[in-house]
Amino acid sequence: MMKYSGYKGKVLAINLTTKKTSSIEITDEFARKYLGGNGFAVRYIFDMVDPRMDAFDATNVVAMMTGPFQGINSPTAGKYYMATKSPLTNGYFDSVSGGFIGAQIKYAGYDGFLITGKADKPTYLFVEDGKVEFRPAEKLWGRLTGETQEMIKEEVGDPNLCVSAIGPAGENLVRYACVITEYRAAGRGGVGAVLGSKKLKAVAVRGSGTNEVADPEAYEAWMQWYKEEAKKVPGLAVGLPTYGTPALVASIGKMLGAMGSYNHKTEFFQNWENISGERLKKEFWDKDTACPACPIACSKVFSAKSGKWKGAISEGPEYETIYSLGSMCGIDDLGAIIKGDSLCDEWGMDTVSYGVAVSFIMEAYEKQLITRENTDGVEFKFGNDDAMIAYIEKTAKREGIGNLIAEGSLRAARVIGGGSERFAIQVKGLEIPGHSARALRGMSLGYATATRGGSHHDPRPTGEYAGASDRKAVEGKAAWVIGTQQMTTIGDSLVNCHFLERLLGFTLTQKWVDMINPVTGFGYTLEELTTVAERILDLERSFNVRTGIRRKDDTLPRRFLEEPIPEGPSQGMHTDEPTLNRMLDEFYVIKGWDPKTGIPTKEKLIRMGLEDVADRLAKEGISC
Ligand code: SF4
């Protein structure tokens, strides 16, 4: 029985090769040290996975985790967390998705699952109250994510069953294949491809238990505080509930001129109004949806009611998808973007990586580095919505040039050659989302140093948009970026919505501590919580340095380092190499990482309570 609350006290280890399961105890000390979700997963993956092996090796582990807030009706935690060694970046990678399955994992009696091995034939897992079944999935193999979920619900005879499933993209090892739960995606980094390599089509969970909080009265008071405060923040009270994240098209695309377009040849999309949140709401909106228990309901169902793509319907698109399938590909037809969004979900792949990889191919085609001969006769020009749509299925099936798109833009550039790596919009192999590395100084350093590479969920852009940190400043930016990375790490360990930052702070504050303590009973101080964040980030970095990642990899696409934004409100902005290097030097010093190599120092690891990690690095000859 644990002293702390919010935990079931055990994680289920599942071996698909042997079809055996075992239970791993979560001790009080472990929970306090690693908090949940992100912290639990990186500790297990660091211990269990050899970082040098291929991501598709049977020994890779997929962690499916919860934090202390799942299953307690929290308005911000209708989510679950997945992590693995990524086939796209080769490093540690995590992804948080909306879905009631997080609560069901708790109700089934676990804090999470650690899935390893490889099934000999297609399989799905059915976990119910401590009982695990390895069920045959031959008839599900090749199916889209929506029908897979429905077929499993029917087989089990429970229309409310929570199912997380991969699509054909995951089965065919598309390097950015995702996992879909209901209509939500654990989208980035290829977790779905790792499940596909294990022949695991889906995980279904239900339970009849509960999850408890340490101080119910204080927790209830916190929930009331949250609901009242959320009403006072315009973004949470009006912007997100009314338009969802597409509201950002006007603020980022028009006012800042910082929405990557035409594979980042520019960041000012002239036709921004055609793809704006306001137009989506007026002409395409059907209804609002939400992660379980969330009163903000930032998610929307949109459909095309007329035009070329009439009948297309999707939960989404989010801002990131409007950027990747829209402005990046030079497409301003919201019907096409809605169609592309739903197809990516159904075939099971990340919309950001797919769209940015397609925009890369479009520029390579424009530069005649590839021709119609390479594209099965398709004119891969910017603005060709038919090509963007048609190649979703072909990419999922790895047909024709879809086989190259399935590899992601960095690997595609290495095949195409001709200096194309310069305009592959990625960091460490992960395609960059719609938050500008050139117009936001913090994001330039943040993307360069993020565990996952081109991700806006490691560093966050929101504080720079809000003016909490001057988006043009260099001074003090390293400390700011470290603060946002600490905040997202705690958010991902709690497995909570990142929009909480607008209430609790863009970096860790006492408000974060005040949210955690009533649930867990830790009695954390802000100092201890910050140490937890740094411990988790150092573990992620230590995993990555064991894959060979060093300071040289903490960089940006050459286009961003050498070409300023050519037009619009942010014209002339970018971070050049000397400036990035200056910020990196400062970043490593504050982190306690060796500025020459980017490896965490032994002293820092010991200070974080990671003596064993320091020993492991030393044993492998990785020390500074
Ligand atoms: S604000 Fe949006 S993403 Fe966050 S919990 Fe609510 S519905 Fe989910």
XYZ file of C-alpha atoms and ligand atoms in Angstrom, residues 75-79 98 184 226 236 240 245 289-299 318 496-500, ligand 1:
36
model
C -10.773 18.868 -15.964
C -7.264 18.955 -17.426
C -6.251 15.298 -17.496
C -8.521 13.328 -19.848
C -5.342 12.017 -21.423
C -6.588 12.865 -25.281
C -7.311 11.773 -30.752
C -9.267 26.336 -11.950
C -9.257 29.736 -22.397
C -10.109 28.030 -27.644
C -6.409 26.101 -31.993
C -15.848 18.103 -28.593
C -13.450 17.761 -25.661
C -11.055 15.504 -23.836
C -13.022 13.808 -21.004
C -14.126 16.256 -18.272
C -12.626 19.343 -19.940
C -14.920 22.400 -19.843
C -12.851 24.289 -22.456
C -13.669 21.921 -25.335
C -11.053 23.230 -27.756
C -11.732 20.398 -30.181
C -5.890 21.713 -35.364
C -2.090 17.045 -18.222
C -3.134 19.481 -20.935
C -0.396 21.933 -21.922
C -2.900 24.767 -22.059
C -2.661 24.760 -18.254
S -8.203 22.379 -23.619
Fe -8.504 21.069 -25.431
S -6.664 19.694 -25.479
Fe -6.815 20.603 -23.411
S -7.915 19.077 -22.175
Fe -9.427 20.583 -23.002
S -10.210 19.716 -24.912
Fe -8.305 18.598 -24.372
